[in-house]
Amino acid sequence: MSQEISGAEEQAVKAYGWAARDSSGVLSPFHFTRRGNGDKDISMKILYCGICHSDLHLAKDEVGMTIYPIVPGHEIVGEVTKVGRNVTKFKVGDIAGVGCMVGSCRSCDNCTQDLENYCPKMVWTYNKHHEDGSRTFGGYSDKIVVDEHFVVQIPKNLPLQGTAPMLCAGITVYSPMRYFGLMEPGKHLGVVGLGGLGHMAVKFAKAVGAKVTVISTSPNKKKEAVEQLGVDEFLISHDQEQLQAAMGTMDGIIDTVSAAHPLLHLVGLLKTNGKLILVGAPIQPPELPVFPLILGRKLVAGSAIGGMKETQEMIDFAAKHNITADVEVIPMDYVNTALERVAKADVKYRFVIDVANTIKSPY
């Protein structure tokens, strides 16, 4: 069969991954099928896949929306193995990336403005259904088939292990930092939480010459934050004296923390017209007094990943500035231990599964 495939001829393909079957969240080997490679699809051999905190939430059904069995993973880098006959962006052998979404309606206002991530019919990379009713399964697996529109090109100079997490953690902070005007020289950015998302926000901000203050509950992260990531200030979030000294000094804050935490002191750190952007998505609703917002014309906003055009822009920006995530590479069979460690924030700063070398796929 030619490597350039007609979707009408291509049959579903056997795939192999690791799935959770119930709310214990424990993953184990799982055989399933991917759809055939359509005219606009590419097929990828998955090389690396990052572990996101939302993988843990969904594996354990902590949000109440999990469809079991679930194969997590939406920080995927792989090698193109097949292309449909109408594919224009990729050829066999290219290195490509897939993030949090694999489909959208392509015709609504959001889609036509390159904001597919806000499309009401957006299809998540896992735990959703395709338009034809088939399930989506994520990157903790040997292969994936995706419409080329939802795939980004990975520049040759980027190390692949450190690139995978940028397809979620990277774009999740890059998009609001761009949209709200915080990725500019001289701006003062606060970053709440120095984990997978937080350390990417620091790297992007420092690359454009912004001042960065990390706000953390963990004093033991200060040395590494200052010496290795180059942050300008480090605030302990429960140290009232430090917080008081920093009140009213920040243009914006990216809050990456996914556990419940107070917001009032963060609002106080903002200048007039300052912006607090929430990307960490705690399950518990926050308590947010309104008067401090009114008295400083301050904004509290949310943001979810980015559209495909912006995701490619982010990857290209990272390549230009030699930015990648700091990762701990693990074998596939370590994934359950890794998820336990994610729950304890015991990783610097992102786990990445070496899928290709360790999944032992029979297909």
Short mmCIF file of C-alpha atoms in Angstrom, two decimals:
data_model
loop_
_atom_site.label_atom_id
_atom_site.label_comp_id
_atom_site.label_asym_id
_atom_site.label_seq_id
_atom_site.Cartn_x
_atom_site.Cartn_y
_atom_site.Cartn_z
CA MET A 1 0.00 0.00 0.00
CA SER A 2 1.24 3.48 -0.81
CA GLN A 3 2.15 5.69 2.12
CA GLU A 4 -0.25 8.29 0.71
CA ILE A 5 -3.57 6.92 1.83
CA SER A 6 -7.16 7.36 0.67
CA GLY A 7 -9.52 7.46 3.67
CA ALA A 8 -12.09 5.39 1.80
CA GLU A 9 -9.61 2.51 1.56
CA GLU A 10 -7.98 2.75 4.98
CA GLN A 11 -9.28 0.39 7.66
CA ALA A 12 -9.27 0.97 11.42
CA VAL A 13 -5.93 0.08 12.96
CA LYS A 14 -5.09 -1.82 16.11
CA ALA A 15 -3.52 0.25 18.85
CA TYR A 16 -2.04 -0.39 22.27
CA GLY A 17 -1.89 1.89 25.28
CA TRP A 18 -2.40 2.16 29.01
CA ALA A 19 -5.92 2.87 30.29
CA ALA A 20 -7.79 3.42 33.54
CA ARG A 21 -10.94 1.29 33.82
CA ASP A 22 -12.51 2.87 36.92
CA SER A 23 -12.18 5.70 39.43
CA SER A 24 -9.23 4.07 41.16
CA GLY A 25 -7.33 5.75 38.31
CA VAL A 26 -4.96 2.79 38.05
CA LEU A 27 -3.71 2.32 34.49
CA SER A 28 -2.89 -0.98 32.83
CA PRO A 29 -2.26 -2.24 29.27
CA PHE A 30 -5.21 -1.82 26.91
CA HIS A 31 -5.87 -2.94 23.34
CA PHE A 32 -8.13 -0.71 21.21
CA THR A 33 -8.57 0.60 17.66
CA ARG A 34 -7.84 3.94 16.01
CA ARG A 35 -9.81 5.13 13.01
CA GLY A 36 -8.34 4.64 9.57
CA ASN A 37 -6.16 7.40 8.13
CA GLY A 38 -8.54 9.74 6.24
CA ASP A 39 -7.78 12.09 3.37
CA LYS A 40 -6.85 15.00 5.69
CA ASP A 41 -5.37 12.82 8.46
CA ILE A 42 -1.87 11.99 9.48
CA SER A 43 -0.88 8.90 11.46
CA MET A 44 1.87 9.25 14.04
CA LYS A 45 4.08 6.85 15.91
CA ILE A 46 4.06 8.38 19.39
CA LEU A 47 7.58 9.03 20.69
CA TYR A 48 6.93 10.98 23.90
CA CYS A 49 3.89 12.01 25.92
CA GLY A 50 3.83 14.37 28.89
CA ILE A 51 1.77 13.77 32.03
CA CYS A 52 -0.59 16.63 32.85
CA HIS A 53 -2.37 17.16 36.18
CA SER A 54 -5.68 16.87 34.32
CA ASP A 55 -4.71 13.30 33.34
CA LEU A 56 -4.88 12.48 37.05
CA HIS A 57 -8.21 14.32 37.54
CA LEU A 58 -9.79 12.48 34.63
CA ALA A 59 -8.30 9.05 35.34
CA LYS A 60 -9.88 9.21 38.81
CA ASP A 61 -13.11 10.86 37.55
CA GLU A 62 -12.61 13.76 39.95
CA VAL A 63 -14.53 16.06 37.60
CA GLY A 64 -17.44 13.64 37.15
CA MET A 65 -17.15 13.44 33.34
CA THR A 66 -14.85 10.47 32.68
CA ILE A 67 -15.80 7.87 30.08
CA TYR A 68 -14.09 4.58 30.94
CA PRO A 69 -11.90 3.03 29.74
CA ILE A 70 -9.77 6.16 29.39
CA VAL A 71 -6.35 6.45 27.76
CA PRO A 72 -4.96 9.81 28.97
CA GLY A 73 -2.30 12.00 27.39
CA HIS A 74 -2.50 15.28 25.46
CA GLU A 75 1.14 16.36 25.27
CA ILE A 76 2.19 14.22 22.32
CA VAL A 77 5.23 14.31 20.08
CA GLY A 78 5.67 11.72 17.39
CA GLU A 79 6.88 10.79 13.92
CA VAL A 80 4.53 10.95 10.96
CA THR A 81 4.08 7.46 9.49
CA LYS A 82 1.22 8.04 7.02
CA VAL A 83 -0.42 11.02 5.34
CA GLY A 84 -3.82 11.26 3.65
CA ARG A 85 -3.95 12.28 0.02
CA ASN A 86 -5.14 15.83 0.83
CA VAL A 87 -2.55 16.52 3.52
CA THR A 88 -0.39 19.56 2.76
CA LYS A 89 1.52 20.38 5.97
CA PHE A 90 3.29 17.07 6.63
CA LYS A 91 5.17 14.28 4.98
CA VAL A 92 6.20 10.87 6.24
CA GLY A 93 9.16 11.17 8.61
CA ASP A 94 8.27 14.64 9.92
CA ILE A 95 8.20 15.24 13.68
CA ALA A 96 4.83 16.57 14.78
CA GLY A 97 2.94 17.46 17.93
CA VAL A 98 -0.63 16.99 19.18
CA GLY A 99 -1.97 18.91 22.16
CA CYS A 100 -5.30 19.02 23.97
CA MET A 101 -7.69 18.94 21.01
CA VAL A 102 -8.14 16.91 17.85
CA GLY A 103 -11.29 18.42 16.37
CA SER A 104 -13.74 21.35 16.21
CA CYS A 105 -16.62 22.47 13.98
CA ARG A 106 -14.26 24.70 11.90
CA SER A 107 -17.13 27.09 11.04
CA CYS A 108 -18.28 28.94 14.20
CA ASP A 109 -17.09 32.45 15.14
CA ASN A 110 -14.38 31.04 17.38
CA CYS A 111 -13.06 28.62 14.77
CA THR A 112 -12.95 31.26 12.05
CA GLN A 113 -10.86 33.45 14.38
CA ASP A 114 -8.32 30.67 15.07
CA LEU A 115 -9.85 30.03 18.49
CA GLU A 116 -10.77 26.38 18.00
CA ASN A 117 -10.07 25.86 21.71
CA TYR A 118 -13.29 27.79 22.50
CA CYS A 119 -15.45 26.02 19.91
CA PRO A 120 -18.61 24.56 21.51
CA LYS A 121 -17.97 21.37 19.52
CA MET A 122 -14.26 21.15 20.27
CA VAL A 123 -13.08 17.54 20.57
CA TRP A 124 -10.58 16.77 23.35
CA THR A 125 -7.66 14.49 22.49
CA TYR A 126 -9.03 11.93 24.94
CA ASN A 127 -12.25 11.29 26.87
CA LYS A 128 -14.47 12.60 24.07
CA HIS A 129 -16.19 11.32 20.95
CA HIS A 130 -15.36 12.09 17.35
CA GLU A 131 -18.13 13.32 15.05
CA ASP A 132 -18.68 9.73 13.87
CA GLY A 133 -19.32 8.59 17.45
CA SER A 134 -15.98 6.84 17.95
CA ARG A 135 -14.01 7.44 21.14
CA THR A 136 -10.89 9.60 21.43
CA PHE A 137 -7.93 8.02 23.20
CA GLY A 138 -4.82 9.94 24.22
CA GLY A 139 -1.07 9.70 24.02
CA TYR A 140 -0.30 7.00 26.57
CA SER A 141 -0.34 4.76 23.50
CA ASP A 142 1.71 3.62 20.54
CA LYS A 143 0.05 5.56 17.72
CA ILE A 144 -2.54 8.24 16.94
CA VAL A 145 -4.51 9.41 13.88
CA VAL A 146 -5.36 13.13 13.71
CA ASP A 147 -6.68 15.67 11.20
CA GLU A 148 -3.59 17.63 10.13
CA HIS A 149 -5.25 20.92 11.13
CA PHE A 150 -4.88 19.91 14.78
CA VAL A 151 -1.20 18.98 14.51
CA VAL A 152 1.76 21.33 14.91
CA GLN A 153 5.13 21.16 13.21
CA ILE A 154 8.04 20.65 15.60
CA PRO A 155 11.23 22.54 14.64
CA LYS A 156 14.35 20.40 14.34
CA ASN A 157 16.33 22.19 17.06
CA LEU A 158 13.89 21.38 19.89
CA PRO A 159 14.67 18.33 22.10
CA LEU A 160 11.55 16.19 21.87
CA GLN A 161 11.27 15.16 25.53
CA GLY A 162 11.13 18.79 26.64
CA THR A 163 8.86 19.83 23.76
CA ALA A 164 5.97 17.46 24.54
CA PRO A 165 4.76 19.30 27.70
CA MET A 166 4.63 22.62 25.88
CA LEU A 167 1.65 21.33 23.89
CA CYS A 168 -0.47 21.76 27.02
CA ALA A 169 1.55 23.36 29.83
CA GLY A 170 3.30 25.75 27.44
CA ILE A 171 0.30 26.98 25.45
CA THR A 172 -1.87 27.20 28.59
CA VAL A 173 0.33 30.02 29.92
CA TYR A 174 1.58 31.47 26.62
CA SER A 175 -1.92 32.25 25.31
CA PRO A 176 -3.14 34.41 28.24
CA MET A 177 0.27 36.04 28.62
CA ARG A 178 0.04 37.13 24.97
CA TYR A 179 -3.65 38.06 25.02
CA PHE A 180 -3.47 40.14 28.20
CA GLY A 181 -0.26 41.95 27.18
CA LEU A 182 1.98 40.40 29.82
CA MET A 183 4.73 39.10 27.53
CA GLU A 184 6.38 42.47 27.08
CA PRO A 185 9.72 43.91 28.23
CA GLY A 186 9.45 45.70 31.57
CA LYS A 187 6.11 44.19 32.61
CA HIS A 188 6.01 42.69 36.10
CA LEU A 189 4.46 39.22 36.03
CA GLY A 190 3.54 37.16 39.07
CA VAL A 191 3.45 33.37 38.67
CA VAL A 192 1.53 31.38 41.29
CA GLY A 193 2.84 27.83 41.59
CA LEU A 194 6.18 26.63 40.24
CA GLY A 195 5.14 23.38 38.58
CA GLY A 196 4.69 22.29 34.98
CA LEU A 197 2.72 25.38 33.94
CA GLY A 198 4.46 27.83 36.27
CA HIS A 199 8.00 27.13 35.14
CA MET A 200 6.94 27.55 31.50
CA ALA A 201 5.39 30.96 32.32
CA VAL A 202 8.68 31.99 33.93
CA LYS A 203 10.69 30.93 30.87
CA PHE A 204 8.43 32.73 28.38
CA ALA A 205 8.37 35.92 30.45
CA LYS A 206 12.13 36.00 30.97
CA ALA A 207 12.67 35.45 27.22
CA VAL A 208 10.97 38.78 26.46
CA GLY A 209 12.62 40.73 29.28
CA ALA A 210 9.75 40.84 31.76
CA LYS A 211 10.28 40.96 35.53
CA VAL A 212 9.05 37.75 37.17
CA THR A 213 8.00 37.08 40.75
CA VAL A 214 7.11 33.53 41.74
CA ILE A 215 4.47 33.17 44.48
CA SER A 216 4.72 29.78 46.16
CA THR A 217 3.86 27.88 49.33
CA SER A 218 7.22 26.08 49.13
CA PRO A 219 10.29 27.98 50.45
CA ASN A 220 12.49 25.08 49.30
CA LYS A 221 11.81 26.03 45.65
CA LYS A 222 13.40 29.47 45.99
CA LYS A 223 17.02 28.52 45.30
CA GLU A 224 16.20 26.67 42.10
CA ALA A 225 13.75 29.35 40.95
CA VAL A 226 16.32 32.12 41.32
CA GLU A 227 19.49 30.29 40.26
CA GLN A 228 18.20 28.05 37.47
CA LEU A 229 15.07 29.76 36.14
CA GLY A 230 16.27 33.32 36.75
CA VAL A 231 13.21 34.66 38.60
CA ASP A 232 13.65 38.15 40.03
CA GLU A 233 11.67 37.74 43.25
CA PHE A 234 10.27 34.82 45.22
CA LEU A 235 7.33 35.34 47.59
CA ILE A 236 6.16 32.82 50.17
CA SER A 237 2.37 33.04 49.92
CA HIS A 238 1.78 32.64 53.68
CA ASP A 239 4.42 35.23 54.68
CA GLN A 240 2.34 38.33 55.42
CA GLU A 241 5.36 40.62 55.62
CA GLN A 242 6.57 39.62 52.15
CA LEU A 243 3.09 39.95 50.69
CA GLN A 244 2.56 43.38 52.24
CA ALA A 245 5.81 44.65 50.75
CA ALA A 246 4.75 43.48 47.28
CA MET A 247 1.17 44.87 47.31
CA GLY A 248 0.21 46.82 44.20
CA THR A 249 3.39 46.00 42.25
CA MET A 250 2.36 43.51 39.54
CA ASP A 251 0.88 44.13 36.09
CA GLY A 252 -0.54 40.64 35.94
CA ILE A 253 -0.53 37.26 37.65
CA ILE A 254 -0.79 33.82 36.05
CA ASP A 255 -2.27 31.48 38.66
CA THR A 256 -1.38 27.88 37.75
CA VAL A 257 -2.38 26.14 40.99
CA SER A 258 -4.95 23.34 40.60
CA ALA A 259 -5.64 22.90 44.33
CA ALA A 260 -8.12 25.12 46.19
CA HIS A 261 -6.42 28.29 47.49
CA PRO A 262 -7.35 31.87 48.48
CA LEU A 263 -7.34 34.60 45.82
CA LEU A 264 -7.73 37.79 47.87
CA HIS A 265 -4.02 38.30 48.56
CA LEU A 266 -3.27 37.78 44.85
CA VAL A 267 -5.72 40.52 43.89
CA GLY A 268 -3.91 42.76 46.39
CA LEU A 269 -0.57 42.21 44.63
CA LEU A 270 -1.92 43.71 41.40
CA LYS A 271 -1.48 47.29 40.30
CA THR A 272 -4.53 49.32 39.30
CA ASN A 273 -5.89 47.71 36.09
CA GLY A 274 -3.97 44.54 36.97
CA LYS A 275 -5.10 41.14 35.72
CA LEU A 276 -5.31 37.85 37.61
CA ILE A 277 -5.60 34.99 35.11
CA LEU A 278 -6.62 31.57 36.38
CA VAL A 279 -5.39 28.57 34.41
CA GLY A 280 -5.00 25.93 37.13
CA ALA A 281 -8.69 24.96 37.43
CA PRO A 282 -9.27 23.91 41.05
CA ILE A 283 -12.38 21.77 41.37
CA GLN A 284 -13.64 23.70 44.42
CA PRO A 285 -15.09 27.16 43.59
CA PRO A 286 -12.89 30.00 44.92
CA GLU A 287 -13.93 32.67 47.40
CA LEU A 288 -13.51 36.07 45.76
CA PRO A 289 -14.48 39.34 47.52
CA VAL A 290 -15.63 41.90 44.94
CA PHE A 291 -14.69 45.24 46.55
CA PRO A 292 -10.92 44.88 45.95
CA LEU A 293 -11.70 44.39 42.24
CA ILE A 294 -13.93 47.44 42.06
CA LEU A 295 -11.53 49.70 43.94
CA GLY A 296 -8.61 48.88 41.64
CA ARG A 297 -10.43 48.22 38.34
CA LYS A 298 -8.86 44.79 38.50
CA LEU A 299 -9.74 41.85 36.32
CA VAL A 300 -10.05 38.17 37.18
CA ALA A 301 -10.09 36.00 34.05
CA GLY A 302 -9.77 32.43 32.92
CA SER A 303 -8.00 31.02 29.88
CA ALA A 304 -7.88 27.62 28.20
CA ILE A 305 -4.95 26.49 26.05
CA GLY A 306 -4.82 28.27 22.64
CA GLY A 307 -5.94 27.85 19.05
CA MET A 308 -3.86 25.93 16.54
CA LYS A 309 -2.30 29.04 14.95
CA GLU A 310 -1.24 30.32 18.37
CA THR A 311 0.04 26.89 19.43
CA GLN A 312 2.32 26.80 16.38
CA GLU A 313 3.41 30.37 17.18
CA MET A 314 4.27 29.28 20.74
CA ILE A 315 6.34 26.32 19.52
CA ASP A 316 8.19 28.56 17.04
CA PHE A 317 8.82 31.14 19.80
CA ALA A 318 10.21 28.37 22.01
CA ALA A 319 12.50 27.17 19.22
CA LYS A 320 13.77 30.72 18.60
CA HIS A 321 14.57 31.22 22.30
CA ASN A 322 15.72 27.63 23.01
CA ILE A 323 12.91 27.08 25.52
CA THR A 324 11.76 23.62 26.54
CA ALA A 325 10.13 22.18 29.65
CA ASP A 326 12.29 20.74 32.44
CA VAL A 327 11.32 17.09 32.52
CA GLU A 328 11.82 13.74 34.18
CA VAL A 329 11.64 11.03 31.51
CA ILE A 330 10.02 7.77 32.62
CA PRO A 331 9.19 4.36 31.15
CA MET A 332 5.56 3.47 30.42
CA ASP A 333 5.26 1.01 33.29
CA TYR A 334 6.18 3.75 35.80
CA VAL A 335 3.05 5.74 34.93
CA ASN A 336 1.00 4.84 38.03
CA THR A 337 3.83 5.84 40.34
CA ALA A 338 4.29 9.03 38.33
CA LEU A 339 0.59 9.92 38.74
CA GLU A 340 0.89 9.39 42.51
CA ARG A 341 3.87 11.75 42.52
CA VAL A 342 1.96 14.31 40.42
CA ALA A 343 -0.73 14.32 43.14
CA LYS A 344 2.00 15.23 45.66
CA ALA A 345 3.64 17.79 43.32
CA ASP A 346 6.77 15.64 43.47
CA VAL A 347 8.23 16.37 40.03
CA LYS A 348 10.51 19.00 38.48
CA TYR A 349 8.60 20.00 36.52
CA ARG A 350 6.86 17.56 34.20
CA PHE A 351 6.92 13.80 33.73
CA VAL A 352 7.34 12.67 30.13
CA ILE A 353 6.77 9.06 29.10
CA ASP A 354 9.34 7.60 26.71
CA VAL A 355 6.55 5.88 24.81
CA ALA A 356 8.38 4.60 21.75
CA ASN A 357 11.15 2.83 23.68
CA THR A 358 9.13 1.43 26.58
CA ILE A 359 5.49 0.74 25.66
CA LYS A 360 6.24 -2.70 24.16
CA SER A 361 3.41 -2.53 21.65
CA PRO A 362 2.49 -5.81 19.97
CA TYR A 363 1.35 -3.93 16.85
#
